Amino acid sequence: MLHFKRCQLLKQIAQKCLSRIHVKTDKHPQLFLSRTFALAELRKSWHSIYSLVGDKNIILMGPPGAGKTTVGRIIGQKLGCCVIDVDDDILEKTWNMSVSEKLQDVGNEQFLEEEGKAVLNFSASGSVISLTGSNPMHDASMWHLKKNGIIVYLDVPLLDIVSRLKLMKTDRIVGQNSGTSMKDLLKFRRQYYKKWYDTRVFCESGASPEEVANKVLSAVKRYQDVDSETFISTRHIWPKDCEQKIPTKFFSEAVIEGLASDGGLFVPEKEFPKLNCGEWKSLVGATYIERAQILLEKCIHPADIPAAKLGEMIETAYGENFTCSKIAPVRHLSGNQFILELFHGPTGSFKDLSLQLMPHLFAHCIPPSCNFMILVATSGDTGSAVLNGFSRLNKNDKQRIAVATFFPEDGVSDFQKAQIIGSQNENGWAVGVKSDFDFCQTSIKRIFQDSDFTGFLAVEYGTVLSSANSINWGRLLPQVVYHASAYLDLVSQGFISFGSPVDVCIPTGNFGNILAAVYAKTMGVPIRKFICASNQNHVLTDFIKTGHYDIRERKLARTFSPAIDILKSSNLERHLHLMANKDGQLMRRLFNQLEEEHHFQIEKILVEKLQQDFVADWCSEGECLAAIHSTYNTSGYILDPHTAVAKVVADRMQDKTCPVIVSSTAHYSKFAPAIMQALKIREINQTSSSQVYLLSSYNALPPPHEALLERTKQQEKMEHQVCVADVNVLKNYVEKLAQNQFVGKFSE
């Protein structure tokens, strides 16, 4: 929800953009531009306010053997309400025969049709209903049930279901033909369960019916409590009066707004959700998509994005656009070191892991009749990843969402530059800035905080600004998944047993990637130490060692690892806020001081707290190249320069008492000149495309990135805009792009 508090004219745009939505704007001259604006009054009616049953039904859905009947009876006893088993209380009474007899009598297709008709003729309220395993395969009956119920999916591991059905001596279920195994049919049915559920209960192996019943009640309570999961700014000052209402945002509002109006970053008001040991163990054998669905459902309230819709987005985001089916695989490098390969997405960097999903989250959250301009500052990889991600939206969404990415014209690799420029498309543009990344990032923050300019864009062009950098919560959150998934892969591959600790070493500039690992630990992943790896721009390393963040005498150095050529680390504010027990007043003081005086010092107690979990060091350019060379010689594996920085620091800082997962944040082909220099390849004076093709012939690990190879030649032929380092010039570009993209549509 975007608030432009000082612009009275935005009342007009509220009426123009949101003419279909009736809202009072007379008391508060604020523009509400999100789905939750429309839900401001609907939240309570959308999920009827009732006790855990009231007039709604709790509908238990899942495969045969999931325990729906048993769990339903326990819930009915706890709530003192009617319990209806569709098999026993509806079907068999309607047919005057057992379900198995009916199936044998009429066959699969006719059974599903008659089962659906029987359910359509049934109605109930305030009850617990246990569905059959095949009910979800009949659309009309499920819509009928959904109108007056909350559908809870009992998600039981497949192997557990197969074992239970054997014990129950069930040798055939609806839809099973000769030659079809029980396991394959159960896998096929999952698509129907995913289609209908409102909330999921993840039933880990060994969970008792009583435990599952309690989980169902907790899930239903969460589903009903639509105002329970909110976000605050890191600079929010808590009122002394406990009765005073706290200004909070919902997930969808935080995603749309990007940056808080006070200059802070959005963080959850409450703690991150946690998974218990059994739940984590049940994810060991899961795919990346399945892990993402479970973890993100726990972090995104269904009032913001319905769970089934979120699942569709995740499946779309992590599909054929990734060159590896494992999405973010873990590879054993040597000794106790493992490489987390985060470069298999379409643009070859770790940014794809969030930016293939984030645009879908964003498009869902915004109102359908408003235009949005995404402003992005990039130090190299973010720009092409944002442009690529938003280009994959459907046609309607691309017409109302545009992207402008600003990058340091002379501060990225030749390949990165070509890739950013080549990723321009019908709704995305690249602008080179004659400065560094910090200027680009600071300028965008200033544009967001300029209420006169944002108000002007809204009124004149019907355009609202937002961000896709890791300052945006919707961009940061998906990164938690791959850190959790990496740990689970080590367990799955037998390198560690579940519960054993690991260290993570991450090349760090803006602190988003390493912060996502912190959040993964908060959810229950046993990470022991976070190793922060810097290049020659080692302001973060110095801060972690001393507690003094000081950029007064620093000049940004251009290195072989440009994505971490950063002096102002935005996401550090989120971590300090977490460490300081959400002290927004302290965050205001520290980061205002950083802006005005270019340094700040945290107290000794916070330094000690930081150093309990973090260690840090930095790597010189020579050490970076040497690490690339030695690793290739010993293992045949080519590290990109950022990963090399992390390996150098991991070798130096990790005590080898537990495994260390090194985040490989980009494919080496994006930095061909540095790689060729490290490997002492003489043919350096070539085009970036010929350098990439040359490296691909080396038959090294990881394999060549086909998507990068295919696009290289095309990218070198495209043009882009270049501007001077002046925030007003950047504003002019933003206005021009908004005018070209939206003015005709807005005036219609």
PDB file of C-alpha atoms in Angstrom, residues 415-506:
ATOM      1  CA  PHE A 415      29.544  -9.095 -20.474  1.00  0.00           C
ATOM      2  CA  GLN A 416      27.273  -7.840 -17.690  1.00  0.00           C
ATOM      3  CA  LYS A 417      26.820  -4.570 -19.525  1.00  0.00           C
ATOM      4  CA  ALA A 418      25.991  -6.343 -22.771  1.00  0.00           C
ATOM      5  CA  GLN A 419      23.590  -8.590 -20.898  1.00  0.00           C
ATOM      6  CA  ILE A 420      21.779  -5.709 -19.180  1.00  0.00           C
ATOM      7  CA  ILE A 421      21.440  -3.830 -22.458  1.00  0.00           C
ATOM      8  CA  GLY A 422      20.390  -6.993 -24.307  1.00  0.00           C
ATOM      9  CA  SER A 423      17.696  -7.736 -21.726  1.00  0.00           C
ATOM     10  CA  GLN A 424      15.760  -4.592 -22.632  1.00  0.00           C
ATOM     11  CA  ASN A 425      12.278  -5.402 -23.880  1.00  0.00           C
ATOM     12  CA  GLU A 426       8.827  -3.947 -24.445  1.00  0.00           C
ATOM     13  CA  ASN A 427       8.370  -3.084 -20.756  1.00  0.00           C
ATOM     14  CA  GLY A 428      11.979  -2.673 -19.570  1.00  0.00           C
ATOM     15  CA  TRP A 429      14.881  -0.317 -20.227  1.00  0.00           C
ATOM     16  CA  ALA A 430      18.490   0.102 -19.132  1.00  0.00           C
ATOM     17  CA  VAL A 431      20.154   3.441 -18.341  1.00  0.00           C
ATOM     18  CA  GLY A 432      23.899   3.737 -17.799  1.00  0.00           C
ATOM     19  CA  VAL A 433      24.971   6.298 -15.187  1.00  0.00           C
ATOM     20  CA  LYS A 434      28.384   7.969 -15.167  1.00  0.00           C
ATOM     21  CA  SER A 435      28.973   7.067 -11.514  1.00  0.00           C
ATOM     22  CA  ASP A 436      29.080   4.051  -9.194  1.00  0.00           C
ATOM     23  CA  PHE A 437      26.437   1.722  -7.750  1.00  0.00           C
ATOM     24  CA  ASP A 438      26.154   3.618  -4.485  1.00  0.00           C
ATOM     25  CA  PHE A 439      25.126   6.752  -6.396  1.00  0.00           C
ATOM     26  CA  CYS A 440      22.512   4.788  -8.353  1.00  0.00           C
ATOM     27  CA  GLN A 441      21.078   3.196  -5.200  1.00  0.00           C
ATOM     28  CA  THR A 442      21.061   6.442  -3.199  1.00  0.00           C
ATOM     29  CA  SER A 443      19.434   8.327  -6.075  1.00  0.00           C
ATOM     30  CA  ILE A 444      16.594   5.827  -6.317  1.00  0.00           C
ATOM     31  CA  LYS A 445      15.966   6.085  -2.581  1.00  0.00           C
ATOM     32  CA  ARG A 446      15.818   9.874  -2.916  1.00  0.00           C
ATOM     33  CA  ILE A 447      13.364   9.608  -5.798  1.00  0.00           C
ATOM     34  CA  PHE A 448      11.112   7.381  -3.691  1.00  0.00           C
ATOM     35  CA  GLN A 449      11.212   9.866  -0.815  1.00  0.00           C
ATOM     36  CA  ASP A 450      10.428  12.867  -3.047  1.00  0.00           C
ATOM     37  CA  SER A 451       6.671  13.067  -2.499  1.00  0.00           C
ATOM     38  CA  ASP A 452       6.278  15.970  -4.920  1.00  0.00           C
ATOM     39  CA  PHE A 453       7.796  13.959  -7.760  1.00  0.00           C
ATOM     40  CA  THR A 454       5.993  10.700  -6.953  1.00  0.00           C
ATOM     41  CA  GLY A 455       2.743  12.597  -6.617  1.00  0.00           C
ATOM     42  CA  PHE A 456       3.333  14.325  -9.960  1.00  0.00           C
ATOM     43  CA  LEU A 457       3.924  10.971 -11.690  1.00  0.00           C
ATOM     44  CA  ALA A 458       0.766   9.545 -10.176  1.00  0.00           C
ATOM     45  CA  VAL A 459      -1.436  12.458 -11.178  1.00  0.00           C
ATOM     46  CA  GLU A 460       0.108  13.219 -14.572  1.00  0.00           C
ATOM     47  CA  TYR A 461       0.793   9.705 -15.846  1.00  0.00           C
ATOM     48  CA  GLY A 462      -1.181   7.408 -13.533  1.00  0.00           C
ATOM     49  CA  THR A 463       2.126   5.853 -12.493  1.00  0.00           C
ATOM     50  CA  VAL A 464       3.286   4.656  -9.084  1.00  0.00           C
ATOM     51  CA  LEU A 465       6.939   3.873  -8.304  1.00  0.00           C
ATOM     52  CA  SER A 466       8.254   0.743  -6.659  1.00  0.00           C
ATOM     53  CA  SER A 467      11.521  -1.187  -6.415  1.00  0.00           C
ATOM     54  CA  ALA A 468      12.894  -4.649  -7.159  1.00  0.00           C
ATOM     55  CA  ASN A 469      16.238  -4.361  -5.348  1.00  0.00           C
ATOM     56  CA  SER A 470      16.706  -6.424  -2.220  1.00  0.00           C
ATOM     57  CA  ILE A 471      15.363  -3.484  -0.243  1.00  0.00           C
ATOM     58  CA  ASN A 472      12.005  -4.912  -1.408  1.00  0.00           C
ATOM     59  CA  TRP A 473      10.792  -7.667   0.905  1.00  0.00           C
ATOM     60  CA  GLY A 474       9.279  -9.583  -2.019  1.00  0.00           C
ATOM     61  CA  ARG A 475      12.725  -9.765  -3.585  1.00  0.00           C
ATOM     62  CA  LEU A 476      14.569 -10.806  -0.407  1.00  0.00           C
ATOM     63  CA  LEU A 477      12.175 -13.472   0.888  1.00  0.00           C
ATOM     64  CA  PRO A 478      12.608 -16.074  -1.920  1.00  0.00           C
ATOM     65  CA  GLN A 479      16.354 -16.103  -1.238  1.00  0.00           C
ATOM     66  CA  VAL A 480      15.700 -17.803   2.107  1.00  0.00           C
ATOM     67  CA  VAL A 481      14.610 -20.916   0.222  1.00  0.00           C
ATOM     68  CA  TYR A 482      17.922 -21.743  -1.447  1.00  0.00           C
ATOM     69  CA  HIS A 483      19.893 -21.534   1.788  1.00  0.00           C
ATOM     70  CA  ALA A 484      17.459 -23.967   3.410  1.00  0.00           C
ATOM     71  CA  SER A 485      17.462 -26.161   0.312  1.00  0.00           C
ATOM     72  CA  ALA A 486      21.283 -26.334   0.276  1.00  0.00           C
ATOM     73  CA  TYR A 487      21.340 -27.713   3.814  1.00  0.00           C
ATOM     74  CA  LEU A 488      18.635 -30.264   2.978  1.00  0.00           C
ATOM     75  CA  ASP A 489      20.623 -31.362  -0.086  1.00  0.00           C
ATOM     76  CA  LEU A 490      23.689 -32.060   2.058  1.00  0.00           C
ATOM     77  CA  VAL A 491      21.498 -34.235   4.275  1.00  0.00           C
ATOM     78  CA  SER A 492      19.911 -35.936   1.254  1.00  0.00           C
ATOM     79  CA  GLN A 493      23.331 -36.665  -0.279  1.00  0.00           C
ATOM     80  CA  GLY A 494      24.560 -38.230   2.966  1.00  0.00           C
ATOM     81  CA  PHE A 495      27.289 -35.704   3.738  1.00  0.00           C
ATOM     82  CA  ILE A 496      25.703 -34.789   7.084  1.00  0.00           C
ATOM     83  CA  SER A 497      22.885 -36.025   9.296  1.00  0.00           C
ATOM     84  CA  PHE A 498      19.985 -33.721   9.993  1.00  0.00           C
ATOM     85  CA  GLY A 499      20.754 -31.413  12.914  1.00  0.00           C
ATOM     86  CA  SER A 500      24.497 -31.264  12.239  1.00  0.00           C
ATOM     87  CA  PRO A 501      25.680 -27.653  11.881  1.00  0.00           C
ATOM     88  CA  VAL A 502      27.152 -26.041   8.767  1.00  0.00           C
ATOM     89  CA  ASP A 503      28.838 -22.739   8.067  1.00  0.00           C
ATOM     90  CA  VAL A 504      27.940 -20.569   5.080  1.00  0.00           C
ATOM     91  CA  CYS A 505      30.371 -18.290   3.267  1.00  0.00           C
ATOM     92  CA  ILE A 506      28.829 -15.640   1.044  1.00  0.00           C
TER      93      ILE A 506
END
